[in-house]
Amino acid sequence: MYSIGELSRRTGVKVPTIRYYEDTGILDAPDRTGGNQRRYDSAGLERLAFIKHARDLGFSLEAIAALIQLRQAPEGSCHRADEIARVQLADVRSKIMRLRALETELVRISKSCDGQGVADDCNVLAALADHELFGTDHGAK
Amino acid sequence: MYSIGELSRRTGVKVPTIRYYEDTGILDAPDRTGGNQRRYDSAGLERLAFIKHARDLGFSLEAIAALIQLRQAPEGSCHRADEIARVQLADVRSKIMRLRALETELVRISKSCDGQGVADDCNVLAALADHELFGTDHGAK
DNA sequence: TATAATTCCTCCAGTCACTAGAGGTTCAAG
DNA sequence: CTTGAACCTCTAGTGACTGGAGGAATTATA
């Protein structure tokens, strides 16, 4: 049996976050001691590790809840789990593309500024003020 | 003079977001008509375009507020603006690296699942459950 | 066994950057 | 002068936590 702090140490999930997961229903409420403290078993530990890993991969809590549903209904189809993972992959890829464009632009901005001049003719500020310098299609989500 | 809707159309920033920017102080409160409606001049338009562009580049509103301070104190040093841009660039790069690691992992997970099996032996779920499958260093921020 | 230090409890508020809705007012066109 | 679009304020909600207050339980040490 693990206390909430022990669970936190073993999974790397902060204590208030564990309680938050319980509140939202993604983590089952564990048994309590006579003094009302949470005591987790290895199933609880496993579940939290699963959530942590999925969160680290960028899955939303909503997606994780769906994944857990699937785990608990083993006769269900794998299709949905695969779909969730593929949506997540597409999302990660689009984020990477967007960030790469930002990187290019920031490099250009930073390169043009040696940090020595006065703000009045600072290229960082000028670049930010003037859309035309690099086209305007940054807003795409 | 532009109404708030006109400003929204010209900058691509939604109306409630413009009001939100005013609330937080990042955008100056404009003059009002007799009927209490906001009317912006070209300075307001420019300022909002600046904010929009910086937001698209991933700057926080806090960082943008600092940048605006610098623009309004033209005798100040360029150094701070350059620093803010460089921090932003470093942040973008670390996000890209993290996302690339996630991409690799998600590809591996997805490839192992044809979506046809049952959840009980679905590799997506197994991969998520088992840290050991790909090492454990996903939590690095 | 007594005490001290640590960990735990609940509840509430705050973060960031918006977004949405209710209920009412003003503006511009015809 | 009427209609309908756009505007106003205010409140509350989003996601995924994070932090603090104030107090109770547990664990370690003397």
PDB file of N, CA and C in Angstrom, chain A residues 41-105:
ATOM      1  N   ASP A  41      -3.075   0.748  -4.025  1.00  0.00           N
ATOM      2  CA  ASP A  41      -2.479  -0.559  -4.292  1.00  0.00           C
ATOM      3  C   ASP A  41      -1.748  -0.495  -5.636  1.00  0.00           C
ATOM      4  N   SER A  42      -1.225  -1.621  -6.058  1.00  0.00           N
ATOM      5  CA  SER A  42      -0.407  -1.605  -7.273  1.00  0.00           C
ATOM      6  C   SER A  42      -1.242  -1.292  -8.520  1.00  0.00           C
ATOM      7  N   ALA A  43      -2.538  -1.577  -8.470  1.00  0.00           N
ATOM      8  CA  ALA A  43      -3.397  -1.228  -9.602  1.00  0.00           C
ATOM      9  C   ALA A  43      -3.466   0.299  -9.761  1.00  0.00           C
ATOM     10  N   GLY A  44      -3.562   0.975  -8.618  1.00  0.00           N
ATOM     11  CA  GLY A  44      -3.584   2.434  -8.634  1.00  0.00           C
ATOM     12  C   GLY A  44      -2.287   3.008  -9.178  1.00  0.00           C
ATOM     13  N   LEU A  45      -1.204   2.390  -8.758  1.00  0.00           N
ATOM     14  CA  LEU A  45       0.116   2.818  -9.228  1.00  0.00           C
ATOM     15  C   LEU A  45       0.229   2.650 -10.742  1.00  0.00           C
ATOM     16  N   GLU A  46      -0.218   1.515 -11.209  1.00  0.00           N
ATOM     17  CA  GLU A  46      -0.159   1.223 -12.643  1.00  0.00           C
ATOM     18  C   GLU A  46      -0.994   2.221 -13.452  1.00  0.00           C
ATOM     19  N   ARG A  47      -2.175   2.442 -12.953  1.00  0.00           N
ATOM     20  CA  ARG A  47      -3.074   3.360 -13.634  1.00  0.00           C
ATOM     21  C   ARG A  47      -2.461   4.752 -13.736  1.00  0.00           C
ATOM     22  N   LEU A  48      -1.887   5.190 -12.644  1.00  0.00           N
ATOM     23  CA  LEU A  48      -1.292   6.527 -12.649  1.00  0.00           C
ATOM     24  C   LEU A  48      -0.092   6.580 -13.594  1.00  0.00           C
ATOM     25  N   ALA A  49       0.675   5.500 -13.626  1.00  0.00           N
ATOM     26  CA  ALA A  49       1.820   5.447 -14.541  1.00  0.00           C
ATOM     27  C   ALA A  49       1.346   5.535 -15.996  1.00  0.00           C
ATOM     28  N   PHE A  50       0.255   4.869 -16.265  1.00  0.00           N
ATOM     29  CA  PHE A  50      -0.347   4.912 -17.603  1.00  0.00           C
ATOM     30  C   PHE A  50      -0.740   6.344 -17.975  1.00  0.00           C
ATOM     31  N   ILE A  51      -1.420   6.997 -17.036  1.00  0.00           N
ATOM     32  CA  ILE A  51      -1.854   8.378 -17.273  1.00  0.00           C
ATOM     33  C   ILE A  51      -0.648   9.288 -17.495  1.00  0.00           C
ATOM     34  N   LYS A  52       0.345   9.112 -16.641  1.00  0.00           N
ATOM     35  CA  LYS A  52       1.545   9.943 -16.742  1.00  0.00           C
ATOM     36  C   LYS A  52       2.213   9.788 -18.109  1.00  0.00           C
ATOM     37  N   HIS A  53       2.349   8.552 -18.511  1.00  0.00           N
ATOM     38  CA  HIS A  53       3.019   8.290 -19.777  1.00  0.00           C
ATOM     39  C   HIS A  53       2.248   8.901 -20.943  1.00  0.00           C
ATOM     40  N   ALA A  54       0.935   8.728 -20.903  1.00  0.00           N
ATOM     41  CA  ALA A  54       0.102   9.277 -21.967  1.00  0.00           C
ATOM     42  C   ALA A  54       0.145  10.815 -21.958  1.00  0.00           C
ATOM     43  N   ARG A  55       0.143  11.398 -20.775  1.00  0.00           N
ATOM     44  CA  ARG A  55       0.234  12.863 -20.673  1.00  0.00           C
ATOM     45  C   ARG A  55       1.553  13.346 -21.254  1.00  0.00           C
ATOM     46  N   ASP A  56       2.624  12.631 -20.927  1.00  0.00           N
ATOM     47  CA  ASP A  56       3.941  13.003 -21.446  1.00  0.00           C
ATOM     48  C   ASP A  56       3.957  12.946 -22.971  1.00  0.00           C
ATOM     49  N   LEU A  57       3.122  12.064 -23.512  1.00  0.00           N
ATOM     50  CA  LEU A  57       3.032  11.965 -24.971  1.00  0.00           C
ATOM     51  C   LEU A  57       2.090  13.010 -25.549  1.00  0.00           C
ATOM     52  N   GLY A  58       1.533  13.826 -24.672  1.00  0.00           N
ATOM     53  CA  GLY A  58       0.710  14.933 -25.147  1.00  0.00           C
ATOM     54  C   GLY A  58      -0.762  14.621 -25.292  1.00  0.00           C
ATOM     55  N   PHE A  59      -1.192  13.427 -24.873  1.00  0.00           N
ATOM     56  CA  PHE A  59      -2.611  13.117 -24.929  1.00  0.00           C
ATOM     57  C   PHE A  59      -3.370  13.981 -23.931  1.00  0.00           C
ATOM     58  N   SER A  60      -4.567  14.400 -24.304  1.00  0.00           N
ATOM     59  CA  SER A  60      -5.398  15.154 -23.370  1.00  0.00           C
ATOM     60  C   SER A  60      -5.985  14.194 -22.351  1.00  0.00           C
ATOM     61  N   LEU A  61      -6.438  14.738 -21.229  1.00  0.00           N
ATOM     62  CA  LEU A  61      -7.071  13.880 -20.228  1.00  0.00           C
ATOM     63  C   LEU A  61      -8.306  13.208 -20.809  1.00  0.00           C
ATOM     64  N   GLU A  62      -8.973  13.910 -21.693  1.00  0.00           N
ATOM     65  CA  GLU A  62     -10.163  13.350 -22.329  1.00  0.00           C
ATOM     66  C   GLU A  62      -9.786  12.115 -23.161  1.00  0.00           C
ATOM     67  N   ALA A  63      -8.734  12.252 -23.942  1.00  0.00           N
ATOM     68  CA  ALA A  63      -8.276  11.129 -24.761  1.00  0.00           C
ATOM     69  C   ALA A  63      -7.830   9.975 -23.863  1.00  0.00           C
ATOM     70  N   ILE A  64      -7.177  10.319 -22.782  1.00  0.00           N
ATOM     71  CA  ILE A  64      -6.701   9.288 -21.865  1.00  0.00           C
ATOM     72  C   ILE A  64      -7.877   8.544 -21.232  1.00  0.00           C
ATOM     73  N   ALA A  65      -8.916   9.306 -20.899  1.00  0.00           N
ATOM     74  CA  ALA A  65     -10.107   8.670 -20.335  1.00  0.00           C
ATOM     75  C   ALA A  65     -10.676   7.651 -21.321  1.00  0.00           C
ATOM     76  N   ALA A  66     -10.692   8.008 -22.586  1.00  0.00           N
ATOM     77  CA  ALA A  66     -11.183   7.095 -23.618  1.00  0.00           C
ATOM     78  C   ALA A  66     -10.296   5.846 -23.699  1.00  0.00           C
ATOM     79  N   LEU A  67      -9.000   6.056 -23.629  1.00  0.00           N
ATOM     80  CA  LEU A  67      -8.057   4.938 -23.672  1.00  0.00           C
ATOM     81  C   LEU A  67      -8.271   3.996 -22.486  1.00  0.00           C
ATOM     82  N   ILE A  68      -8.519   4.580 -21.334  1.00  0.00           N
ATOM     83  CA  ILE A  68      -8.735   3.766 -20.137  1.00  0.00           C
ATOM     84  C   ILE A  68     -10.020   2.948 -20.266  1.00  0.00           C
ATOM     85  N   GLN A  69     -11.038   3.600 -20.799  1.00  0.00           N
ATOM     86  CA  GLN A  69     -12.288   2.885 -21.095  1.00  0.00           C
ATOM     87  C   GLN A  69     -11.988   1.625 -21.902  1.00  0.00           C
ATOM     88  N   LEU A  70     -11.165   1.793 -22.934  1.00  0.00           N
ATOM     89  CA  LEU A  70     -10.821   0.680 -23.809  1.00  0.00           C
ATOM     90  C   LEU A  70     -10.084  -0.420 -23.058  1.00  0.00           C
ATOM     91  N   ARG A  71      -9.211   0.014 -22.176  1.00  0.00           N
ATOM     92  CA  ARG A  71      -8.458  -0.977 -21.402  1.00  0.00           C
ATOM     93  C   ARG A  71      -9.382  -1.792 -20.508  1.00  0.00           C
ATOM     94  N   GLN A  72     -10.448  -1.119 -20.052  1.00  0.00           N
ATOM     95  CA  GLN A  72     -11.337  -1.804 -19.118  1.00  0.00           C
ATOM     96  C   GLN A  72     -12.394  -2.643 -19.827  1.00  0.00           C
ATOM     97  N   ALA A  73     -12.474  -2.462 -21.142  1.00  0.00           N
ATOM     98  CA  ALA A  73     -13.408  -3.283 -21.923  1.00  0.00           C
ATOM     99  C   ALA A  73     -12.589  -4.079 -22.941  1.00  0.00           C
ATOM    100  N   PRO A  74     -11.914  -5.108 -22.487  1.00  0.00           N
ATOM    101  CA  PRO A  74     -10.909  -5.772 -23.323  1.00  0.00           C
ATOM    102  C   PRO A  74     -11.505  -6.457 -24.546  1.00  0.00           C
ATOM    103  N   GLU A  75     -12.796  -6.702 -24.523  1.00  0.00           N
ATOM    104  CA  GLU A  75     -13.402  -7.349 -25.690  1.00  0.00           C
ATOM    105  C   GLU A  75     -13.657  -6.340 -26.818  1.00  0.00           C
ATOM    106  N   GLY A  76     -13.529  -5.041 -26.472  1.00  0.00           N
ATOM    107  CA  GLY A  76     -13.778  -3.999 -27.470  1.00  0.00           C
ATOM    108  C   GLY A  76     -12.709  -3.982 -28.560  1.00  0.00           C
ATOM    109  N   SER A  77     -12.973  -3.182 -29.552  1.00  0.00           N
ATOM    110  CA  SER A  77     -12.070  -3.149 -30.696  1.00  0.00           C
ATOM    111  C   SER A  77     -10.841  -2.297 -30.438  1.00  0.00           C
ATOM    112  N   CYS A  78      -9.787  -2.643 -31.123  1.00  0.00           N
ATOM    113  CA  CYS A  78      -8.531  -1.919 -31.038  1.00  0.00           C
ATOM    114  C   CYS A  78      -8.575  -0.667 -31.902  1.00  0.00           C
ATOM    115  N   HIS A  79      -9.534  -0.656 -32.797  1.00  0.00           N
ATOM    116  CA  HIS A  79      -9.623   0.407 -33.787  1.00  0.00           C
ATOM    117  C   HIS A  79      -9.606   1.808 -33.178  1.00  0.00           C
ATOM    118  N   ARG A  80     -10.398   1.961 -32.142  1.00  0.00           N
ATOM    119  CA  ARG A  80     -10.531   3.279 -31.514  1.00  0.00           C
ATOM    120  C   ARG A  80      -9.206   3.736 -30.891  1.00  0.00           C
ATOM    121  N   ALA A  81      -8.506   2.810 -30.250  1.00  0.00           N
ATOM    122  CA  ALA A  81      -7.219   3.151 -29.631  1.00  0.00           C
ATOM    123  C   ALA A  81      -6.232   3.593 -30.700  1.00  0.00           C
ATOM    124  N   ASP A  82      -6.236   2.876 -31.796  1.00  0.00           N
ATOM    125  CA  ASP A  82      -5.347   3.212 -32.897  1.00  0.00           C
ATOM    126  C   ASP A  82      -5.695   4.583 -33.461  1.00  0.00           C
ATOM    127  N   GLU A  83      -6.986   4.842 -33.558  1.00  0.00           N
ATOM    128  CA  GLU A  83      -7.433   6.127 -34.092  1.00  0.00           C
ATOM    129  C   GLU A  83      -6.982   7.275 -33.193  1.00  0.00           C
ATOM    130  N   ILE A  84      -7.143   7.092 -31.891  1.00  0.00           N
ATOM    131  CA  ILE A  84      -6.721   8.125 -30.941  1.00  0.00           C
ATOM    132  C   ILE A  84      -5.224   8.389 -31.086  1.00  0.00           C
ATOM    133  N   ALA A  85      -4.460   7.322 -31.206  1.00  0.00           N
ATOM    134  CA  ALA A  85      -3.013   7.474 -31.343  1.00  0.00           C
ATOM    135  C   ALA A  85      -2.657   8.183 -32.648  1.00  0.00           C
ATOM    136  N   ARG A  86      -3.391   7.878 -33.714  1.00  0.00           N
ATOM    137  CA  ARG A  86      -3.076   8.507 -35.000  1.00  0.00           C
ATOM    138  C   ARG A  86      -3.441   9.984 -35.025  1.00  0.00           C
ATOM    139  N   VAL A  87      -4.556  10.316 -34.374  1.00  0.00           N
ATOM    140  CA  VAL A  87      -4.928  11.727 -34.257  1.00  0.00           C
ATOM    141  C   VAL A  87      -3.832  12.473 -33.493  1.00  0.00           C
ATOM    142  N   GLN A  88      -3.372  11.829 -32.429  1.00  0.00           N
ATOM    143  CA  GLN A  88      -2.324  12.442 -31.614  1.00  0.00           C
ATOM    144  C   GLN A  88      -1.049  12.657 -32.432  1.00  0.00           C
ATOM    145  N   LEU A  89      -0.717  11.680 -33.241  1.00  0.00           N
ATOM    146  CA  LEU A  89       0.480  11.783 -34.078  1.00  0.00           C
ATOM    147  C   LEU A  89       0.343  12.927 -35.081  1.00  0.00           C
ATOM    148  N   ALA A  90      -0.829  13.034 -35.682  1.00  0.00           N
ATOM    149  CA  ALA A  90      -1.053  14.111 -36.646  1.00  0.00           C
ATOM    150  C   ALA A  90      -0.912  15.462 -35.959  1.00  0.00           C
ATOM    151  N   ASP A  91      -1.425  15.546 -34.752  1.00  0.00           N
ATOM    152  CA  ASP A  91      -1.359  16.777 -33.986  1.00  0.00           C
ATOM    153  C   ASP A  91       0.092  17.145 -33.679  1.00  0.00           C
ATOM    154  N   VAL A  92       0.842  16.159 -33.247  1.00  0.00           N
ATOM    155  CA  VAL A  92       2.254  16.398 -32.937  1.00  0.00           C
ATOM    156  C   VAL A  92       3.000  16.883 -34.183  1.00  0.00           C
ATOM    157  N   ARG A  93       2.698  16.262 -35.307  1.00  0.00           N
ATOM    158  CA  ARG A  93       3.386  16.654 -36.543  1.00  0.00           C
ATOM    159  C   ARG A  93       3.042  18.064 -36.976  1.00  0.00           C
ATOM    160  N   SER A  94       1.795  18.444 -36.801  1.00  0.00           N
ATOM    161  CA  SER A  94       1.442  19.798 -37.220  1.00  0.00           C
ATOM    162  C   SER A  94       2.060  20.824 -36.276  1.00  0.00           C
ATOM    163  N   LYS A  95       2.153  20.450 -35.008  1.00  0.00           N
ATOM    164  CA  LYS A  95       2.811  21.366 -34.063  1.00  0.00           C
ATOM    165  C   LYS A  95       4.280  21.538 -34.437  1.00  0.00           C
ATOM    166  N   ILE A  96       4.923  20.464 -34.812  1.00  0.00           N
ATOM    167  CA  ILE A  96       6.328  20.535 -35.189  1.00  0.00           C
ATOM    168  C   ILE A  96       6.500  21.463 -36.400  1.00  0.00           C
ATOM    169  N   MET A  97       5.631  21.322 -37.373  1.00  0.00           N
ATOM    170  CA  MET A  97       5.752  22.164 -38.568  1.00  0.00           C
ATOM    171  C   MET A  97       5.590  23.642 -38.233  1.00  0.00           C
ATOM    172  N   ARG A  98       4.599  23.906 -37.412  1.00  0.00           N
ATOM    173  CA  ARG A  98       4.377  25.291 -37.007  1.00  0.00           C
ATOM    174  C   ARG A  98       5.594  25.842 -36.269  1.00  0.00           C
ATOM    175  N   LEU A  99       6.102  25.053 -35.348  1.00  0.00           N
ATOM    176  CA  LEU A  99       7.230  25.518 -34.541  1.00  0.00           C
ATOM    177  C   LEU A  99       8.475  25.722 -35.389  1.00  0.00           C
ATOM    178  N   ARG A 100       8.630  24.908 -36.399  1.00  0.00           N
ATOM    179  CA  ARG A 100       9.803  25.072 -37.266  1.00  0.00           C
ATOM    180  C   ARG A 100       9.737  26.407 -38.013  1.00  0.00           C
ATOM    181  N   ALA A 101       8.537  26.785 -38.426  1.00  0.00           N
ATOM    182  CA  ALA A 101       8.375  28.076 -39.096  1.00  0.00           C
ATOM    183  C   ALA A 101       8.710  29.207 -38.129  1.00  0.00           C
ATOM    184  N   LEU A 102       8.254  29.066 -36.894  1.00  0.00           N
ATOM    185  CA  LEU A 102       8.551  30.087 -35.891  1.00  0.00           C
ATOM    186  C   LEU A 102      10.046  30.173 -35.646  1.00  0.00           C
ATOM    187  N   GLU A 103      10.671  29.032 -35.605  1.00  0.00           N
ATOM    188  CA  GLU A 103      12.110  28.993 -35.349  1.00  0.00           C
ATOM    189  C   GLU A 103      12.864  29.792 -36.411  1.00  0.00           C
ATOM    190  N   THR A 104      12.527  29.521 -37.648  1.00  0.00           N
ATOM    191  CA  THR A 104      13.167  30.225 -38.758  1.00  0.00           C
ATOM    192  C   THR A 104      13.031  31.742 -38.593  1.00  0.00           C
ATOM    193  N   GLU A 105      11.806  32.137 -38.270  1.00  0.00           N
ATOM    194  CA  GLU A 105      11.550  33.562 -38.156  1.00  0.00           C
ATOM    195  C   GLU A 105      12.297  34.186 -36.982  1.00  0.00           C
TER     196      GLU A 105
END
